[in-house]
Amino acid sequence: MKISTIAISGLGLAALATGCGKEERALAEERPAQPAMVERQPVEPPLVATEVPVPGDLPAFVVTGPLGACPRMVFLHGMCGHGLGYVQAFARAAREHGGVLGLQGNVRCGAGGVFSKYSSDAGEQDGRIRSALAACGGEAKDLVVIGYSQGAYLAERLAERWPERYSRLVLLGAPTTPSAARLRDIRGAVMISGERDATYRMKEGASGLLAARIPAVYREMPGAHHGALPDAERVMDEALDWLDENARPRP
């Protein structure tokens, strides 16, 4: 009986030893684990408008696109205005939609003043925009142009002559009714007016584009006078979202 018990115990120990051997062999054959690969997420540049030197011209104000990309939008301010304040006002919306470059007017309003306007030569302003974008490593192609007042007037002329370059528009408070004939080749436009501005111009502009089967929409800023851009982040984010969703496809 004792012998039998010892034999059974021995068999159990042998089986246990055999099992351990298999596990040890399996562990020995296991390849060493590779170190975990942690993908480093690029850090976004600060959400501020920076001054970018432009050779032979005034500096431009830039809010970069995602991960510091050169802007895909251009902002043109109004008569005797200053683009920096506007660009800063919707910096977050600008970043989310590709970044924005604020081009300063090239004609000073008053001696030594900081305010300016644009010359009426669309070709000259086109060259300035292309130079400013090149200064930050970008190019003028399939851009969104945001223009306020004189800037809206200029944006319309740029889009008329180079629709492949200035393909989508956000026009605010234009001094004349935007023309569907001029904008027949653009991909889409948002017309915006302040409630206390001459709203009929931008309403008629949107209606004319829609009649010509050009994607367009009218938006109004409650309580806003000409030149004002209240609640800028929301207004511009909604306008740019609309363009993203409704503009005609790229040719």
mmCIF file of C-alpha atoms in Angstrom:
data_model
loop_
_atom_site.group_PDB
_atom_site.id
_atom_site.type_symbol
_atom_site.label_atom_id
_atom_site.label_comp_id
_atom_site.label_asym_id
_atom_site.label_seq_id
_atom_site.Cartn_x
_atom_site.Cartn_y
_atom_site.Cartn_z
ATOM 1 C CA MET A 1 0.000 0.000 0.000
ATOM 2 C CA LYS A 2 2.767 2.370 0.886
ATOM 3 C CA ILE A 3 4.602 1.446 -2.266
ATOM 4 C CA SER A 4 1.464 2.025 -4.258
ATOM 5 C CA THR A 5 0.965 5.448 -2.663
ATOM 6 C CA ILE A 6 4.560 6.389 -3.359
ATOM 7 C CA ALA A 7 4.230 5.261 -6.948
ATOM 8 C CA ILE A 8 1.109 7.304 -7.493
ATOM 9 C CA SER A 9 2.756 10.294 -5.873
ATOM 10 C CA GLY A 10 5.765 9.817 -8.078
ATOM 11 C CA LEU A 11 3.610 9.693 -11.179
ATOM 12 C CA GLY A 12 1.925 12.922 -10.114
ATOM 13 C CA LEU A 13 5.252 14.646 -9.578
ATOM 14 C CA ALA A 14 6.484 13.385 -12.928
ATOM 15 C CA ALA A 15 3.426 14.747 -14.681
ATOM 16 C CA LEU A 16 3.841 18.088 -12.913
ATOM 17 C CA ALA A 17 7.502 18.209 -13.874
ATOM 18 C CA THR A 18 6.633 17.402 -17.468
ATOM 19 C CA GLY A 19 4.054 20.236 -17.495
ATOM 20 C CA CYS A 20 6.578 22.679 -16.122
ATOM 21 C CA GLY A 21 9.025 21.638 -18.793
ATOM 22 C CA LYS A 22 6.565 22.433 -21.554
ATOM 23 C CA GLU A 23 5.875 25.865 -20.119
ATOM 24 C CA GLU A 24 9.583 26.555 -19.746
ATOM 25 C CA ARG A 25 10.232 25.492 -23.334
ATOM 26 C CA ALA A 26 7.357 27.672 -24.548
ATOM 27 C CA LEU A 27 8.701 30.639 -22.620
ATOM 28 C CA ALA A 28 12.181 30.043 -23.999
ATOM 29 C CA GLU A 29 10.826 30.078 -27.545
ATOM 30 C CA GLU A 30 8.841 33.271 -26.981
ATOM 31 C CA ARG A 31 10.320 36.284 -28.767
ATOM 32 C CA PRO A 32 11.243 39.244 -26.589
ATOM 33 C CA ALA A 33 8.519 41.870 -26.543
ATOM 34 C CA GLN A 34 9.270 44.965 -28.595
ATOM 35 C CA PRO A 35 9.215 48.302 -26.760
ATOM 36 C CA ALA A 36 5.851 50.036 -27.109
ATOM 37 C CA MET A 37 5.838 52.543 -29.946
ATOM 38 C CA VAL A 38 4.363 55.811 -28.723
ATOM 39 C CA GLU A 39 3.386 58.194 -31.499
ATOM 40 C CA ARG A 40 4.341 61.733 -30.611
ATOM 41 C CA GLN A 41 1.536 64.163 -31.366
ATOM 42 C CA PRO A 42 2.729 67.373 -33.011
ATOM 43 C CA VAL A 43 2.220 70.382 -30.794
ATOM 44 C CA GLU A 44 0.010 73.094 -32.258
ATOM 45 C CA PRO A 45 1.613 76.531 -32.518
ATOM 46 C CA PRO A 46 0.143 79.217 -30.256
ATOM 47 C CA LEU A 47 -3.263 80.503 -31.308
ATOM 48 C CA VAL A 48 -2.148 84.049 -32.033
ATOM 49 C CA ALA A 49 -1.746 86.222 -35.103
ATOM 50 C CA THR A 50 1.935 86.673 -35.870
ATOM 51 C CA GLU A 51 3.596 89.246 -38.087
ATOM 52 C CA VAL A 52 5.259 87.685 -41.116
ATOM 53 C CA PRO A 53 7.810 89.757 -43.076
ATOM 54 C CA VAL A 54 7.056 90.026 -46.800
ATOM 55 C CA PRO A 55 10.002 91.036 -49.013
ATOM 56 C CA GLY A 56 9.410 94.433 -50.587
ATOM 57 C CA ASP A 57 6.062 94.936 -48.855
ATOM 58 C CA LEU A 58 4.387 95.487 -45.517
ATOM 59 C CA PRO A 59 4.281 92.545 -43.120
ATOM 60 C CA ALA A 60 1.225 90.274 -43.166
ATOM 61 C CA PHE A 61 -0.674 89.039 -40.105
ATOM 62 C CA VAL A 62 -0.940 85.257 -39.997
ATOM 63 C CA VAL A 63 -2.892 82.707 -38.003
ATOM 64 C CA THR A 64 -1.451 79.420 -39.198
ATOM 65 C CA GLY A 65 -3.483 76.375 -40.143
ATOM 66 C CA PRO A 66 -3.331 73.037 -38.304
ATOM 67 C CA LEU A 67 0.212 72.131 -37.198
ATOM 68 C CA GLY A 68 1.580 75.451 -38.395
ATOM 69 C CA ALA A 69 0.581 75.158 -42.060
ATOM 70 C CA CYS A 70 0.578 78.261 -44.247
ATOM 71 C CA PRO A 71 -2.948 79.741 -44.433
ATOM 72 C CA ARG A 72 -5.566 78.726 -46.994
ATOM 73 C CA MET A 73 -7.598 81.915 -46.467
ATOM 74 C CA VAL A 74 -6.947 85.627 -47.007
ATOM 75 C CA PHE A 75 -8.595 88.477 -45.095
ATOM 76 C CA LEU A 76 -8.978 91.922 -46.705
ATOM 77 C CA HIS A 77 -10.001 94.726 -44.342
ATOM 78 C CA GLY A 78 -12.096 97.800 -45.085
ATOM 79 C CA MET A 79 -11.239 101.344 -46.129
ATOM 80 C CA CYS A 80 -8.782 102.906 -43.657
ATOM 81 C CA GLY A 81 -8.929 99.806 -41.503
ATOM 82 C CA HIS A 82 -6.440 97.431 -39.927
ATOM 83 C CA GLY A 83 -6.559 93.678 -40.482
ATOM 84 C CA LEU A 84 -4.891 92.518 -37.276
ATOM 85 C CA GLY A 85 -7.895 93.046 -35.015
ATOM 86 C CA TYR A 86 -10.234 91.132 -37.325
ATOM 87 C CA VAL A 87 -7.818 88.237 -37.777
ATOM 88 C CA GLN A 88 -7.355 87.948 -34.028
ATOM 89 C CA ALA A 89 -11.111 88.095 -33.455
ATOM 90 C CA PHE A 90 -11.773 84.787 -35.227
ATOM 91 C CA ALA A 91 -8.418 83.092 -34.730
ATOM 92 C CA ARG A 92 -9.862 79.778 -33.541
ATOM 93 C CA ALA A 93 -12.291 79.463 -36.458
ATOM 94 C CA ALA A 94 -9.465 80.451 -38.803
ATOM 95 C CA ARG A 95 -7.144 77.755 -37.428
ATOM 96 C CA GLU A 96 -9.827 75.084 -37.763
ATOM 97 C CA HIS A 97 -10.486 76.019 -41.394
ATOM 98 C CA GLY A 98 -6.917 76.174 -42.624
ATOM 99 C CA GLY A 99 -5.497 79.415 -41.235
ATOM 100 C CA VAL A 100 -5.827 83.014 -42.429
ATOM 101 C CA LEU A 101 -3.468 85.668 -43.755
ATOM 102 C CA GLY A 102 -4.409 89.295 -43.148
ATOM 103 C CA LEU A 103 -3.061 91.489 -45.938
ATOM 104 C CA GLN A 104 -2.448 95.114 -44.978
ATOM 105 C CA GLY A 105 -3.646 97.872 -47.270
ATOM 106 C CA ASN A 106 -0.821 99.440 -49.275
ATOM 107 C CA VAL A 107 -2.083 103.053 -49.164
ATOM 108 C CA ARG A 108 -1.762 104.776 -45.805
ATOM 109 C CA CYS A 109 -4.655 106.846 -44.442
ATOM 110 C CA GLY A 110 -2.919 109.917 -43.065
ATOM 111 C CA ALA A 111 0.753 110.601 -42.540
ATOM 112 C CA GLY A 112 2.396 108.101 -40.233
ATOM 113 C CA GLY A 113 -0.888 106.377 -39.388
ATOM 114 C CA VAL A 114 -1.374 102.665 -38.855
ATOM 115 C CA PHE A 115 -4.620 102.508 -40.815
ATOM 116 C CA SER A 116 -4.671 101.854 -44.536
ATOM 117 C CA LYS A 117 -6.672 101.053 -47.660
ATOM 118 C CA TYR A 118 -5.966 99.078 -50.816
ATOM 119 C CA SER A 119 -5.091 100.526 -54.200
ATOM 120 C CA SER A 120 -7.780 99.818 -56.789
ATOM 121 C CA ASP A 121 -5.473 97.742 -59.016
ATOM 122 C CA ALA A 122 -6.615 94.114 -58.597
ATOM 123 C CA GLY A 123 -3.474 92.891 -60.352
ATOM 124 C CA GLU A 124 -1.298 94.686 -57.826
ATOM 125 C CA GLN A 125 -3.216 93.199 -54.895
ATOM 126 C CA ASP A 126 -3.073 89.717 -56.449
ATOM 127 C CA GLY A 127 0.696 90.005 -56.642
ATOM 128 C CA ARG A 128 0.883 91.138 -53.030
ATOM 129 C CA ILE A 129 -1.256 88.211 -51.870
ATOM 130 C CA ARG A 130 0.889 85.723 -53.770
ATOM 131 C CA SER A 131 4.076 87.228 -52.329
ATOM 132 C CA ALA A 132 2.690 87.191 -48.786
ATOM 133 C CA LEU A 133 1.650 83.544 -49.045
ATOM 134 C CA ALA A 134 5.026 82.615 -50.531
ATOM 135 C CA ALA A 135 6.714 84.292 -47.556
ATOM 136 C CA CYS A 136 5.209 81.685 -45.243
ATOM 137 C CA GLY A 137 5.702 78.750 -47.604
ATOM 138 C CA GLY A 138 2.276 78.631 -49.236
ATOM 139 C CA GLU A 139 0.742 79.368 -52.605
ATOM 140 C CA ALA A 140 -2.285 81.227 -53.928
ATOM 141 C CA LYS A 141 -4.490 78.371 -55.116
ATOM 142 C CA ASP A 142 -8.131 77.536 -54.316
ATOM 143 C CA LEU A 143 -8.256 80.134 -51.526
ATOM 144 C CA VAL A 144 -11.117 81.419 -49.425
ATOM 145 C CA VAL A 145 -11.137 85.225 -49.516
ATOM 146 C CA ILE A 146 -12.846 87.048 -46.661
ATOM 147 C CA GLY A 147 -13.441 90.709 -47.428
ATOM 148 C CA TYR A 148 -15.085 93.447 -45.383
ATOM 149 C CA SER A 149 -16.321 96.657 -47.073
ATOM 150 C CA GLN A 150 -13.551 97.750 -49.468
ATOM 151 C CA GLY A 151 -12.031 94.317 -48.916
ATOM 152 C CA ALA A 152 -15.283 92.712 -50.149
ATOM 153 C CA TYR A 153 -15.241 94.906 -53.257
ATOM 154 C CA LEU A 154 -11.641 93.878 -53.954
ATOM 155 C CA ALA A 155 -12.333 90.188 -53.249
ATOM 156 C CA GLU A 156 -15.092 90.233 -55.876
ATOM 157 C CA ARG A 157 -12.694 91.628 -58.504
ATOM 158 C CA LEU A 158 -10.000 89.109 -57.617
ATOM 159 C CA ALA A 159 -12.454 86.214 -57.926
ATOM 160 C CA GLU A 160 -13.712 87.539 -61.254
ATOM 161 C CA ARG A 161 -10.228 87.530 -62.797
ATOM 162 C CA TRP A 162 -8.728 84.492 -61.077
ATOM 163 C CA PRO A 163 -11.557 82.175 -59.929
ATOM 164 C CA GLU A 164 -9.209 79.186 -59.727
ATOM 165 C CA ARG A 165 -7.096 81.142 -57.236
ATOM 166 C CA TYR A 166 -9.852 82.917 -55.276
ATOM 167 C CA SER A 167 -12.510 80.229 -55.507
ATOM 168 C CA ARG A 168 -14.724 80.865 -52.446
ATOM 169 C CA LEU A 169 -15.800 84.111 -50.846
ATOM 170 C CA VAL A 170 -17.084 85.439 -47.544
ATOM 171 C CA LEU A 171 -18.207 88.995 -48.251
ATOM 172 C CA LEU A 172 -19.211 91.331 -45.432
ATOM 173 C CA GLY A 173 -20.810 94.731 -45.927
ATOM 174 C CA ALA A 174 -19.769 95.234 -49.551
ATOM 175 C CA PRO A 175 -20.224 98.852 -50.759
ATOM 176 C CA THR A 176 -21.890 97.583 -53.970
ATOM 177 C CA THR A 177 -24.169 94.618 -54.637
ATOM 178 C CA PRO A 178 -22.031 91.572 -55.517
ATOM 179 C CA SER A 179 -22.534 90.521 -59.127
ATOM 180 C CA ALA A 180 -23.389 86.992 -60.277
ATOM 181 C CA ALA A 181 -21.916 87.837 -63.687
ATOM 182 C CA ARG A 182 -18.546 88.576 -62.095
ATOM 183 C CA LEU A 183 -18.681 85.571 -59.800
ATOM 184 C CA ARG A 184 -20.066 83.009 -62.247
ATOM 185 C CA ASP A 185 -16.988 80.751 -61.981
ATOM 186 C CA ILE A 186 -16.513 80.654 -58.195
ATOM 187 C CA ARG A 187 -17.326 77.606 -56.081
ATOM 188 C CA GLY A 188 -19.524 79.388 -53.538
ATOM 189 C CA ALA A 189 -20.080 82.503 -51.427
ATOM 190 C CA VAL A 190 -21.464 83.626 -48.079
ATOM 191 C CA MET A 191 -22.921 87.143 -47.993
ATOM 192 C CA ILE A 192 -23.015 88.768 -44.549
ATOM 193 C CA SER A 193 -24.445 92.084 -43.396
ATOM 194 C CA GLY A 194 -24.831 93.774 -40.067
ATOM 195 C CA GLU A 195 -28.469 94.241 -39.053
ATOM 196 C CA ARG A 196 -27.904 98.026 -38.952
ATOM 197 C CA ASP A 197 -26.008 98.181 -42.233
ATOM 198 C CA ALA A 198 -27.396 98.352 -45.804
ATOM 199 C CA THR A 199 -28.634 94.763 -45.708
ATOM 200 C CA TYR A 200 -30.285 94.866 -49.142
ATOM 201 C CA ARG A 201 -26.937 94.715 -50.960
ATOM 202 C CA MET A 202 -25.833 91.430 -49.488
ATOM 203 C CA LYS A 203 -29.327 89.952 -49.682
ATOM 204 C CA GLU A 204 -29.569 90.857 -53.368
ATOM 205 C CA GLY A 205 -26.072 89.536 -53.949
ATOM 206 C CA ALA A 206 -26.945 86.137 -52.490
ATOM 207 C CA SER A 207 -30.222 86.005 -54.421
ATOM 208 C CA GLY A 208 -28.459 86.836 -57.684
ATOM 209 C CA LEU A 209 -25.886 84.103 -57.223
ATOM 210 C CA LEU A 210 -28.547 81.551 -56.346
ATOM 211 C CA ALA A 211 -30.522 82.505 -59.452
ATOM 212 C CA ALA A 212 -27.368 81.828 -61.469
ATOM 213 C CA ARG A 213 -27.023 78.457 -59.715
ATOM 214 C CA ILE A 214 -23.943 79.495 -57.770
ATOM 215 C CA PRO A 215 -23.988 78.194 -54.184
ATOM 216 C CA ALA A 216 -24.647 81.176 -51.928
ATOM 217 C CA VAL A 217 -26.317 82.082 -48.659
ATOM 218 C CA TYR A 218 -27.148 85.280 -46.762
ATOM 219 C CA ARG A 219 -26.382 85.701 -43.071
ATOM 220 C CA GLU A 220 -27.104 88.658 -40.780
ATOM 221 C CA MET A 221 -25.302 89.825 -37.645
ATOM 222 C CA PRO A 222 -27.831 91.032 -35.046
ATOM 223 C CA GLY A 223 -27.337 94.637 -33.931
ATOM 224 C CA ALA A 224 -24.148 95.135 -35.959
ATOM 225 C CA HIS A 225 -23.226 98.385 -37.700
ATOM 226 C CA HIS A 226 -20.998 98.620 -40.773
ATOM 227 C CA GLY A 227 -17.462 97.529 -39.985
ATOM 228 C CA ALA A 228 -18.387 95.632 -36.827
ATOM 229 C CA LEU A 229 -17.916 91.884 -36.442
ATOM 230 C CA PRO A 230 -19.575 90.877 -33.165
ATOM 231 C CA ASP A 231 -19.387 87.267 -32.030
ATOM 232 C CA ALA A 232 -16.688 86.835 -34.663
ATOM 233 C CA GLU A 233 -15.755 83.236 -33.834
ATOM 234 C CA ARG A 234 -19.321 81.986 -34.257
ATOM 235 C CA VAL A 235 -20.110 84.101 -37.318
ATOM 236 C CA MET A 236 -16.977 83.092 -39.204
ATOM 237 C CA ASP A 237 -17.066 79.459 -38.099
ATOM 238 C CA GLU A 238 -20.644 79.104 -39.381
ATOM 239 C CA ALA A 239 -19.814 80.870 -42.648
ATOM 240 C CA LEU A 240 -16.770 78.701 -43.286
ATOM 241 C CA ASP A 241 -18.640 75.529 -42.305
ATOM 242 C CA TRP A 242 -21.317 76.432 -44.851
ATOM 243 C CA LEU A 243 -18.690 76.826 -47.574
ATOM 244 C CA ASP A 244 -17.116 73.484 -46.669
ATOM 245 C CA GLU A 245 -20.474 71.746 -46.961
ATOM 246 C CA ASN A 246 -22.030 73.569 -49.932
ATOM 247 C CA ALA A 247 -19.348 74.892 -52.294
ATOM 248 C CA ARG A 248 -19.114 73.325 -55.703
ATOM 249 C CA PRO A 249 -16.422 70.621 -56.046
ATOM 250 C CA ARG A 250 -13.012 71.675 -57.254
ATOM 251 C CA PRO A 251 -12.657 71.413 -61.055
#
